[in-house]
Amino acid sequence: MKKILSLWQSESGLSAVEYIVAGSLLIAVLVAGFAVLGPVIDNRFLFLRNALNWE
């Protein structure tokens, strides 16, 4: 229990604001990546769907 309290009171880690900033940057990078790669992946699935359509 003492270890948990010492970790809780320790200021050596990141603060909540820094976690929010890091999380926001990560989300922004993921959204940008999906926006760029979305059409490419969609075209690949369209190609596969048409290749498997044996009508």
Coordinates of C-alpha atoms in Angstrom, one line a residue:
M1 CA 0.0 0.0 0.0
K2 CA 2.9 2.3 0.8
K3 CA 4.3 1.8 -2.7
I4 CA 1.0 2.7 -4.4
L5 CA 0.8 5.9 -2.3
S6 CA 4.4 6.8 -3.1
L7 CA 3.7 6.3 -6.8
W8 CA 0.5 8.4 -6.5
Q9 CA 2.4 11.3 -4.8
S10 CA 5.5 11.1 -7.1
E11 CA 5.8 13.8 -9.7
S12 CA 8.5 12.2 -11.7
G13 CA 6.1 10.9 -14.4
L14 CA 4.0 12.8 -16.9
S15 CA 1.2 15.0 -15.8
A16 CA -2.4 14.7 -17.0
V17 CA -1.9 17.6 -19.4
E18 CA 1.1 16.0 -21.0
Y19 CA -0.9 12.8 -21.4
I20 CA -3.8 14.7 -23.0
V21 CA -1.4 16.4 -25.4
A22 CA 0.4 13.1 -26.3
G23 CA -3.0 11.4 -26.8
S24 CA -4.3 14.2 -29.0
L25 CA -1.2 14.1 -31.2
L26 CA -1.5 10.3 -31.5
I27 CA -5.2 10.6 -32.5
A28 CA -4.3 13.4 -35.0
V29 CA -1.6 11.2 -36.6
L30 CA -4.0 8.2 -36.8
V31 CA -6.8 10.3 -38.4
A32 CA -4.4 11.7 -40.9
G33 CA -3.1 8.3 -41.8
F34 CA -6.5 6.9 -42.3
A35 CA -7.5 9.9 -44.4
V36 CA -4.5 9.3 -46.7
L37 CA -4.6 5.5 -46.8
G38 CA -8.4 5.2 -46.9
P39 CA -8.9 5.5 -50.7
V40 CA -5.9 3.2 -51.3
I41 CA -7.3 0.5 -49.1
D42 CA -10.8 1.0 -50.6
N43 CA -9.4 0.4 -54.1
R44 CA -7.7 -2.8 -53.0
F45 CA -10.9 -4.1 -51.5
L46 CA -12.8 -3.2 -54.7
F47 CA -10.2 -5.0 -56.8
L48 CA -10.5 -8.1 -54.6
R49 CA -14.3 -8.0 -54.7
N50 CA -14.3 -7.7 -58.5
A51 CA -11.7 -10.5 -58.8
L52 CA -13.8 -12.9 -56.6
N53 CA -17.0 -12.1 -58.5
W54 CA -17.2 -14.9 -61.0
E55 CA -20.5 -14.0 -62.6

